[in-house]
Coordinates of C-alpha atoms and ligand atoms in Angstrom, one line a residue:
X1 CA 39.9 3.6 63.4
X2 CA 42.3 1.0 64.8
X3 CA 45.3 0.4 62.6
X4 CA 44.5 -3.7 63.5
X5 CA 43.2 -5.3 60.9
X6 CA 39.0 -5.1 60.6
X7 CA 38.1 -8.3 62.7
X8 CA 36.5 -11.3 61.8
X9 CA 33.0 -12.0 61.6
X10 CA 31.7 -14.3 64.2
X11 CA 31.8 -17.9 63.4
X12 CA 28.4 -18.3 62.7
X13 CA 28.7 -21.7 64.9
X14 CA 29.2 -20.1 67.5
X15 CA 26.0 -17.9 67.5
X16 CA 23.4 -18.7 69.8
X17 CA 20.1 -20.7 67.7
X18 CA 18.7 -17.8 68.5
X19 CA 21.1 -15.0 66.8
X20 CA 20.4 -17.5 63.7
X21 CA 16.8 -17.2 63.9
X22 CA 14.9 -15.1 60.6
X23 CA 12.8 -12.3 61.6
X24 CA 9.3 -14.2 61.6
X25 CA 10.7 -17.2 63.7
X26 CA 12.2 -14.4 66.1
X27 CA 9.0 -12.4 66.1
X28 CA 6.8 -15.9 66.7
X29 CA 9.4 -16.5 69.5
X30 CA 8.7 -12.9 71.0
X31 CA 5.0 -13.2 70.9
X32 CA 5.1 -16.4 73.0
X33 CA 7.1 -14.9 75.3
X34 CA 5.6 -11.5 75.5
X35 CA 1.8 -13.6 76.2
X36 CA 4.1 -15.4 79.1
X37 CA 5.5 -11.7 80.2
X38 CA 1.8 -10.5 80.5
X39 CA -0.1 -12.9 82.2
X40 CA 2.6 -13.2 84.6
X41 CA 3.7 -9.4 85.2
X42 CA -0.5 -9.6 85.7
X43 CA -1.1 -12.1 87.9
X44 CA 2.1 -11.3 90.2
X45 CA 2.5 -7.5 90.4
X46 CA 0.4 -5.8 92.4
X47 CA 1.1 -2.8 90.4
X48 CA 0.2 -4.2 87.1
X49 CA -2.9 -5.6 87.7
X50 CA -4.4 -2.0 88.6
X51 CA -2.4 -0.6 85.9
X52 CA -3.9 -3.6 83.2
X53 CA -7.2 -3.3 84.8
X54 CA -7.5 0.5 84.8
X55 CA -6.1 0.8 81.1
X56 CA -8.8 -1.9 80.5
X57 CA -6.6 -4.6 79.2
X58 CA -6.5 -8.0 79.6
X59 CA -3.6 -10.7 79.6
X60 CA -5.4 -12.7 76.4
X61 CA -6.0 -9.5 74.3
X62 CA -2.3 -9.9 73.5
X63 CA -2.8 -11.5 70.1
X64 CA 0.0 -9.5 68.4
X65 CA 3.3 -8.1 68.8
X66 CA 1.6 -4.9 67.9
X67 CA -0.8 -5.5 71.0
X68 CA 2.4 -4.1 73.2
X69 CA 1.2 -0.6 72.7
X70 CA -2.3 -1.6 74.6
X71 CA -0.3 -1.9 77.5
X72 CA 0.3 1.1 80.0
X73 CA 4.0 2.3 80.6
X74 CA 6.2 1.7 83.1
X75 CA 8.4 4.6 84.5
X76 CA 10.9 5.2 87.4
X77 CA 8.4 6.4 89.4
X78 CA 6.3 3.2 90.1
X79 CA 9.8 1.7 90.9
X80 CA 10.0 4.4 93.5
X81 CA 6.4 4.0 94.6
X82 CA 6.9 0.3 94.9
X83 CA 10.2 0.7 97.2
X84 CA 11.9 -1.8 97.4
X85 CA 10.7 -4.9 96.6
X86 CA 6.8 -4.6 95.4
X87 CA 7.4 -4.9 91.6
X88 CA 8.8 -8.4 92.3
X89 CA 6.9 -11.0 90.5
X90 CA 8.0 -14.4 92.4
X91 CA 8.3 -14.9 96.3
X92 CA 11.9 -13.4 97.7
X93 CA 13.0 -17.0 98.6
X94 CA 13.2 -17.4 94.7
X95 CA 14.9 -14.4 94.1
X96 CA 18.7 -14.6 94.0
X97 CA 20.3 -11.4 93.7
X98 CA 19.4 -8.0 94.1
X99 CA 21.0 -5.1 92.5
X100 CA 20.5 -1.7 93.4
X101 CA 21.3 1.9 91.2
X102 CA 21.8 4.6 93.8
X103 CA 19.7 7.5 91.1
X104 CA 20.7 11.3 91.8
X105 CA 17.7 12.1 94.3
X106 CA 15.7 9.9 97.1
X107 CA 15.3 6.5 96.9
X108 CA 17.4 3.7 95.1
X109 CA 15.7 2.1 92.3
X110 CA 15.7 -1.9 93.4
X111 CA 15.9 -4.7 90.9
X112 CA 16.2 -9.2 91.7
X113 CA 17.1 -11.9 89.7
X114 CA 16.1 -15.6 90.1
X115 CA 18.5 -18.4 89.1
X116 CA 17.2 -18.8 85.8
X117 CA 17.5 -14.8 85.4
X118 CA 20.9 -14.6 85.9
X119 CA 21.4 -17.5 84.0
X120 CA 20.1 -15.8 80.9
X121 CA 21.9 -12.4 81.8
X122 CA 25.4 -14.5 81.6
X123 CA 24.2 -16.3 78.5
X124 CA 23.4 -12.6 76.8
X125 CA 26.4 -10.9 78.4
X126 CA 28.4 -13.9 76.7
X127 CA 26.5 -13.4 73.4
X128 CA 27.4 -9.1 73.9
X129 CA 31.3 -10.2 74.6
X130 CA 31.6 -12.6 71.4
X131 CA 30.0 -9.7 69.4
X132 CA 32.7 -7.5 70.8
X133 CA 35.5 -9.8 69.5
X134 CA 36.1 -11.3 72.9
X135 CA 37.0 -15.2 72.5
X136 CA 37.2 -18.4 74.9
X137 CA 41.0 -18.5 76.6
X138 CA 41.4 -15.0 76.7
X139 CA 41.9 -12.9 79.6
X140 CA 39.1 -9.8 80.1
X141 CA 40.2 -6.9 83.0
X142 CA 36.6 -6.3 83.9
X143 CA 36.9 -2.4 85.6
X144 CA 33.1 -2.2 85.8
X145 CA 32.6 -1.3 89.3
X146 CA 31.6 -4.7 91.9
X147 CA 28.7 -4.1 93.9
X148 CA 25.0 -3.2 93.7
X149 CA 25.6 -1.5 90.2
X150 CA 25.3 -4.2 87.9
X151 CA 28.1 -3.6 85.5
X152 CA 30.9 -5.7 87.2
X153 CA 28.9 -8.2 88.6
X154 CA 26.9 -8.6 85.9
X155 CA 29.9 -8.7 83.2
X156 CA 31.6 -11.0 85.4
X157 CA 29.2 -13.7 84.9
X158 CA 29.8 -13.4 81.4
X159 CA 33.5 -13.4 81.3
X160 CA 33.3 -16.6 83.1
X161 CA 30.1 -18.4 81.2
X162 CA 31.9 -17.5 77.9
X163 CA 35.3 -19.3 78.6
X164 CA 37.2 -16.5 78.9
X165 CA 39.3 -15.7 82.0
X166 CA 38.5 -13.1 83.7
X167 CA 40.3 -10.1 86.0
X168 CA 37.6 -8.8 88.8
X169 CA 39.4 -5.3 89.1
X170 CA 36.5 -3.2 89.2
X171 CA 36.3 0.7 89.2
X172 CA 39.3 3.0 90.5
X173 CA 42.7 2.8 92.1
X174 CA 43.9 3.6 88.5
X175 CA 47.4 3.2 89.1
X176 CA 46.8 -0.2 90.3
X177 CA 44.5 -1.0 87.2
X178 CA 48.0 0.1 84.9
X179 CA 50.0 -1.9 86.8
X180 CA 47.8 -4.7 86.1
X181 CA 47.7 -4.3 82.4
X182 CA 51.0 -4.2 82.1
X183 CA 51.6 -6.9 84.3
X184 CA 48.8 -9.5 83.8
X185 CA 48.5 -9.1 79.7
X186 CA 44.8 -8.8 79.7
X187 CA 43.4 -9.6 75.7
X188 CA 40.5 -7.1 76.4
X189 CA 39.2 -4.5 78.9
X190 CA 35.9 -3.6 80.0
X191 CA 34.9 -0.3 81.7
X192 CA 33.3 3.2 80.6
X193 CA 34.5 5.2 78.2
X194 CA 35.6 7.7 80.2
X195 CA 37.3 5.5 82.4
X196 CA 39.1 4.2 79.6
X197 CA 40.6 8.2 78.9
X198 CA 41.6 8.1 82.2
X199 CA 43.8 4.7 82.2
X200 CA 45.2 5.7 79.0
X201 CA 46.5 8.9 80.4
X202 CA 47.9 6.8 83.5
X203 CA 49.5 4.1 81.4
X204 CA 50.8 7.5 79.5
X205 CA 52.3 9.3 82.5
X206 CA 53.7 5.8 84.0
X207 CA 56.0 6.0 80.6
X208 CA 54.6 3.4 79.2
X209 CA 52.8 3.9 75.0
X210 CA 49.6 3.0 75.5
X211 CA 49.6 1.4 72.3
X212 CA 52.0 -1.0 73.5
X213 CA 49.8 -3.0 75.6
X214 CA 48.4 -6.1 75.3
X215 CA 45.1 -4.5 74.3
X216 CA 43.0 -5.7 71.6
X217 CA 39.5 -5.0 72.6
X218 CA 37.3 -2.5 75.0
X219 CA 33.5 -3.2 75.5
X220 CA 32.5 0.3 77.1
X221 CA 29.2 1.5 77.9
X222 CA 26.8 3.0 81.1
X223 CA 27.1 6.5 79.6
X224 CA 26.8 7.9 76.3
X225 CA 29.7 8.3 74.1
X226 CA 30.4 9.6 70.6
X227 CA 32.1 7.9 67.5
X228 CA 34.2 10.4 67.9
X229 CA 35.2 8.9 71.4
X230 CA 35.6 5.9 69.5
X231 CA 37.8 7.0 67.3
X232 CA 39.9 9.0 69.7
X233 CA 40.1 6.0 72.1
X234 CA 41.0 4.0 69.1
X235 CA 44.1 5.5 68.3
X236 CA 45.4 6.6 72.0
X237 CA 45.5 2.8 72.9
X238 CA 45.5 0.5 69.4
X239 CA 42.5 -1.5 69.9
X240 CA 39.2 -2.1 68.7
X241 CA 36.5 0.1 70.7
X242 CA 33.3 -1.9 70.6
X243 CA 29.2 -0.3 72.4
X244 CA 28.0 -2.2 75.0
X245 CA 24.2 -1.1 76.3
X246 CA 22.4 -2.2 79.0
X247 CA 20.1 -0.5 82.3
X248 CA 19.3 -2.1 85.5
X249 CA 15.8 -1.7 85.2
X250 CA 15.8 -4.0 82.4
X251 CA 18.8 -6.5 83.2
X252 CA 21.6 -4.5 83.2
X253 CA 24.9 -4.4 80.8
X254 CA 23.9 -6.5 77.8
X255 CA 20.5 -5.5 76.8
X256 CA 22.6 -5.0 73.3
X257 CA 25.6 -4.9 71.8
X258 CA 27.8 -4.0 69.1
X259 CA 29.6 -6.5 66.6
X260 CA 32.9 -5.5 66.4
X261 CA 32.5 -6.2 62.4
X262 CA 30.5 -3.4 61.8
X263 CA 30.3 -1.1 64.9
X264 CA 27.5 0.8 63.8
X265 CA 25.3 0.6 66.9
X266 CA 24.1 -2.0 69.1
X267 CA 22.1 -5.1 68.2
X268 CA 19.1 -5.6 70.5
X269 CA 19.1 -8.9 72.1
X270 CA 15.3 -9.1 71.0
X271 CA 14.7 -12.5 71.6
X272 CA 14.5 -11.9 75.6
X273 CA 13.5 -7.7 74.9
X274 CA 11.0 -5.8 72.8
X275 CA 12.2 -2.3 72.2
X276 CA 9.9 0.4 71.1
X277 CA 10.6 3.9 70.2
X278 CA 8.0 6.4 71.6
X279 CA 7.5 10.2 71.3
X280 CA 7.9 12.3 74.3
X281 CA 3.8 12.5 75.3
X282 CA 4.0 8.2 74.5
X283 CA 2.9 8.2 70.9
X284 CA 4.5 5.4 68.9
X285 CA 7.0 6.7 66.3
X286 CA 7.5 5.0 62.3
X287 CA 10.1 2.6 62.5
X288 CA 13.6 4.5 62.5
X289 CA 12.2 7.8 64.2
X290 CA 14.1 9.2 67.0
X291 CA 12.5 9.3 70.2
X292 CA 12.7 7.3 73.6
X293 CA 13.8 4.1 74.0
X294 CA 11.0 1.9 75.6
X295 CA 11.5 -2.1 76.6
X296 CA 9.5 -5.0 77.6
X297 CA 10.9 -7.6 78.9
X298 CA 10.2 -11.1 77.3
X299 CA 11.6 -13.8 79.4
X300 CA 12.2 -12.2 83.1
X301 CA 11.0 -14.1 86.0
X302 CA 11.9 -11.7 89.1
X303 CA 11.6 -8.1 87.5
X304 CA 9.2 -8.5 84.3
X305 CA 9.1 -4.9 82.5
X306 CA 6.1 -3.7 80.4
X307 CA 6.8 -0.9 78.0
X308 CA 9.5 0.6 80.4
X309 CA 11.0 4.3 79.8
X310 CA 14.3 4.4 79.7
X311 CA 14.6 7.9 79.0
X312 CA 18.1 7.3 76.3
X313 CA 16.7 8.8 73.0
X314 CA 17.9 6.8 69.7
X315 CA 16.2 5.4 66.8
X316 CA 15.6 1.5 65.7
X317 CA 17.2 0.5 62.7
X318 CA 17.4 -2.5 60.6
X319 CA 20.1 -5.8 61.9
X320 CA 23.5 -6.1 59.8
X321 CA 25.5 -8.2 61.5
X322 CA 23.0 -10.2 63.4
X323 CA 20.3 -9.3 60.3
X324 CA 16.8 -10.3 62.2
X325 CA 17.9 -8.5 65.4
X326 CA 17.3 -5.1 65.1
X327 CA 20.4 -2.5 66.2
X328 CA 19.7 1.2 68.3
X329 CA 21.6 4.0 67.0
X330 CA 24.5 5.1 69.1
X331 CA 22.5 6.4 72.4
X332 CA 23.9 10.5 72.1
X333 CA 21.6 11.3 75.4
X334 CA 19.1 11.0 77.9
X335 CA 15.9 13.2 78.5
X336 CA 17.2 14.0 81.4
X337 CA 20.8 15.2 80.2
X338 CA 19.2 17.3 77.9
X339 CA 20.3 21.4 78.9
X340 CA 17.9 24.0 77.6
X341 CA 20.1 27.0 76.9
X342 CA 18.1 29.7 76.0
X343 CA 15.3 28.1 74.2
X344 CA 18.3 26.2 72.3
X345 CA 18.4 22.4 73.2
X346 CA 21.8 20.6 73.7
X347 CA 23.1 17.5 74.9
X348 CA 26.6 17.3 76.1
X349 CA 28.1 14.8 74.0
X350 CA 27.3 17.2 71.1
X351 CA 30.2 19.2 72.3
X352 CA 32.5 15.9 72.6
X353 CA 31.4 15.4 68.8
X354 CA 33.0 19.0 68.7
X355 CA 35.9 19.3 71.0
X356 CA 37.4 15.8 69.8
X357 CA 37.0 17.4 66.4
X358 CA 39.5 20.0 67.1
X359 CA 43.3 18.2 67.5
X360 CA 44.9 21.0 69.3
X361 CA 42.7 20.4 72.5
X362 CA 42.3 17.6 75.2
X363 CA 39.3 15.5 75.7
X364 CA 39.3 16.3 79.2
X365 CA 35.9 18.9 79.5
X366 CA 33.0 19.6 81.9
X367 CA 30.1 21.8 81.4
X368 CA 29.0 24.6 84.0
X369 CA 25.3 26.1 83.9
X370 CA 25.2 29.7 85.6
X371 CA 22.9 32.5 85.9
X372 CA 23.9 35.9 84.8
X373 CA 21.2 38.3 86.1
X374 CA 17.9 36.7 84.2
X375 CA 20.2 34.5 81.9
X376 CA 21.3 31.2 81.8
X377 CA 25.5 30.7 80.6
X378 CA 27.0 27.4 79.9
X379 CA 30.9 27.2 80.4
X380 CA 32.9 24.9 79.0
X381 CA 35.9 24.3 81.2
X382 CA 38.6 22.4 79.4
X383 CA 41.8 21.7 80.2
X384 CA 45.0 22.9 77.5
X385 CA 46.9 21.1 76.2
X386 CA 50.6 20.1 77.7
X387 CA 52.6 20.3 74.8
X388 CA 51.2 23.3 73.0
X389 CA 52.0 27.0 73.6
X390 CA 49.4 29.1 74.9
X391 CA 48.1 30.8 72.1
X392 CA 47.5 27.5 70.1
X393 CA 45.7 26.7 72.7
X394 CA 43.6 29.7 73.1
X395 CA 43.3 29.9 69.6
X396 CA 41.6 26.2 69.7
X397 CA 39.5 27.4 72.7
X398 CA 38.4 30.2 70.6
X399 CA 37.9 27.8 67.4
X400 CA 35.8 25.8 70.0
X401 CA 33.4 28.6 70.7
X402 CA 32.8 29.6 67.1
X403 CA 31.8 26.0 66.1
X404 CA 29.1 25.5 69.5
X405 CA 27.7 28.9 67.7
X406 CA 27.4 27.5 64.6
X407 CA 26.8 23.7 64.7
X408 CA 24.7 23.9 68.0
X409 CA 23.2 27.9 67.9
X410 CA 24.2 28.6 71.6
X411 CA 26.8 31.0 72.6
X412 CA 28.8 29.7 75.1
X413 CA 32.4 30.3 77.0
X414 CA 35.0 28.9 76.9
X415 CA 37.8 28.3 79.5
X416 CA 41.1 27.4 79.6
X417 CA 42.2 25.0 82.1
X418 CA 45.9 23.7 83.3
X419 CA 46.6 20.2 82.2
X420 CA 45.6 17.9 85.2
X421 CA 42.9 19.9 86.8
X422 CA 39.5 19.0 86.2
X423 CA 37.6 15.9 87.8
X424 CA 38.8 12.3 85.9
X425 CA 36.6 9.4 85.7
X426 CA 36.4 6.5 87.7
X427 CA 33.0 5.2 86.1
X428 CA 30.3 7.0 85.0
X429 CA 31.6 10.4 84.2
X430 CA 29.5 13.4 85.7
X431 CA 29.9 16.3 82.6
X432 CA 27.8 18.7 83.8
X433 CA 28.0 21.0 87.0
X434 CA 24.6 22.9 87.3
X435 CA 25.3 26.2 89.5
X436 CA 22.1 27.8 88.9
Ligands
DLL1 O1 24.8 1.4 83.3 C1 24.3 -1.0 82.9 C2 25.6 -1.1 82.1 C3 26.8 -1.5 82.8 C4 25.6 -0.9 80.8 C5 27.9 -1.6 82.0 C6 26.8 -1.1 80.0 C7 27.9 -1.4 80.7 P1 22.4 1.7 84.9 O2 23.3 2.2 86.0 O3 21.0 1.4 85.3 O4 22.9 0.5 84.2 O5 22.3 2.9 83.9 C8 21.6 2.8 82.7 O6 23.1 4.2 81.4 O7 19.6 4.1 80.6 C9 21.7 4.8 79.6 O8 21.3 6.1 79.9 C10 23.1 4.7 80.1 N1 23.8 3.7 79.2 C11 24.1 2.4 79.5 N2 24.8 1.9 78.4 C12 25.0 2.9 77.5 C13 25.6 3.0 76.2 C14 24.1 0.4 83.5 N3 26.2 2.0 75.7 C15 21.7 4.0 81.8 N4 25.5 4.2 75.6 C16 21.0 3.8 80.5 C17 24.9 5.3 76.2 C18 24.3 4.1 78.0 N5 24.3 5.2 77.4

């Protein structure tokens, strides 16, 4: 934990009306806007009125929030189907922006925005950035990167809308992004978590304590990351480490966020998104199951969502800080991420939970799947540490090993690297290297 002291609630003037709302005005407020969603998803998108039709559902059966789950899902793959622009509900001369996520294979899924879309994105990324601690008059080094990926763009708006001054440094050139801390004072910094490791290490080797700086918050998201994380982040640069969540195919950064009060997961923004938790075959699952994260969207214009898949497993629980909004439990994967070792399931940021547990080795890991004859092996490649002797560190290496074994139930190997080595972050951090 920070050694700052625990932050102030929000002013509770400063909430939105709608972060004040109780849960049945909020879920009265959903329902209009989900009938809205509907009719207009329906009577614009190609795509959903075969889907609605063949799933034999019609815009006015939605007579309940519980009616959601009549409606058919939405997955990547009709974004791909549709390339590029045939989910777009509203002609392109009202569309404003487009945003693009590049995806690991074939095409790019393609998002827009009207005004009035990106209007509401900079009024939610405001809301996520108050939650995080961030206030008018302060000055935010936004390290999201520019472009098609909506992070910097996208938390730009924000920055700005809130009152707040903000630094449009976007991803890399980390040397330049320390010198820019150090000289330009920044209040708060926003970027991914892995990023983060990687400035604090520069601002480290430039001689400088990273506790030192001007620091006070970081808003880091668009990859999973562990408490753990948190903690270790915490410490390394004195300042409060807050969850921002968020995918393109829904909005972007800002879907939810964490209060910086509480930080115990993010707050679902649900007066613009309805979130569902869903089994793997697309069964609904009792309120604070964990399963897949599914979203509809509620007051898109450009790009309305029904029941999308986002594929980031987690579990709904109850609001706190923000009581009628409901929080997601800290995403700890992705369907996709998940490596089946054999017949033992395991997702790479249960071996951060486990190699940030061990103080005698660095945070600085990636995972290699092989093939040995008819077997699949998982590496982890990890780099020593600097200041230790070797046999400390093999000894933690060793420790590391023992503790996959027994917390996970796969045997793994572990290897020493020298410090410096492995790949760094500039963004989203790529963990895992599949050789098979
Ligand atoms: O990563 C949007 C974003 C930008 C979020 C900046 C937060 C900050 P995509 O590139 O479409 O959009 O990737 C979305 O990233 O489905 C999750 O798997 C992952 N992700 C995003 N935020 C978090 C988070 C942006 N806080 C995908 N924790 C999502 C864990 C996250 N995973």
């Amino acid at each position: 934990m920070s050694t700052t002291t625990l932050p102030a609630p929000t002013d509770p003037s400063m909430l939105d009306p709608e972060e004040r709302l109780d849960r049945s005005a909020l879920e009265a407020l959903q329902l209009e806007r989900l009938q809205w969603t509907v009719r207009h998803a329906y009577e614009n998108v190609p795509l959903y009125t075969r889907k609605l039709d063949d799933a034999g559902v019609s815009p006015d059966d939605i007579r309940s929030l519980d009616d959601v789950r009549r409606l058919p899902f939405t997955t990547k793959e009709d974004l791909r189907q549709t390339y590029p622009f045939g989910m777009f509900a509203v002609p392109m001369a009202d569309v404003r922006r487009i945003h693009a996520s590049s995806g690991t294979t074939g095409r790019p899924t393609v998002v827009g925005y009207t005004a009035g879309d990106l209007d509401r994105w900079a009024t939610l990324m405001t809301r996520s950035l108050r939650a995080s601690g961030i206030r008018p008059g302060m000055k935010v080094h936004n390290a999201y990167g520019y472009g098609l990926f909506t992070g910097g763009l996208g938390a730009h708006a924000g920055i700005e809308k809130l009152g707040a001054t903000v630094i449009p440094m976007s991803g890399g050139q980390t040397a330049r992004q320390v010198q820019l801390i150090i000289d330009f004072e920044p209040d708060a910094i926003l970027c991914t978590p892995s990023y983060l490791l990687t400035i604090a290490d520069a601002i480290e080797q430039a001689g400088i304590d990273p506790r030192s700086t001007s620091l006070k918050v970081a808003v880091l998201g668009a990859e999973p990351w562990t408490n753990e994380m948190r903690a270790e982040l915490e410490r390394r640069l004195d300042l409060d480490a807050v969850d921002i969540y968020g995918l393109s195919e829904v909005m972007g950064p800002g879907v939810g966020n964490e209060c910086v009060e509480t930080k115990d997961g993010p707050h679902i923004w649900e007066d613009h998104f309805l979130p569902e938790i869903v089994s793997d075959d697309g069964q609904p699952l009792a309120e604070g199951d964990r399963g897949e994260l599914v979203f509809t969207s509620l007051t898109k214009e450009a790009f309305p969502v029904l029941r999308y898949r986002t594929r980031d497993l987690t579990r709904l629980l109850p609001g706190t800080a923000r009581p009628a909004m409901r929080r997601i439990e800290k995403i700890t994967g992705r369907n996709d991420d998940m490596i089946i070792l054999r017949g033992v399931n395991l997702f790479p940021t249960q071996i951060e939970e486990l190699v940030l547990g061990i103080e005698t080795l660095t945070p600085h890991f990636i995972l290699e799947l092989t093939r040995e004859g008819r077997m699949d092996a998982l590496t982890v490649r990890i780099e020593r540490h600097p200041d230790l002797s070797r046999e400390t560190c093999e000894a933690a290496a060793e420790v590391l090993a023992q503790r996959i074994k027994v917390h996970i139930g796969s045997t793994v190997a572990v290897k020493l690297e020298e410090p410096g080595t492995l790949p760094r972050s500039e963004g989203k951090y790529k963990r895992v290297y599949d050789l098979r």
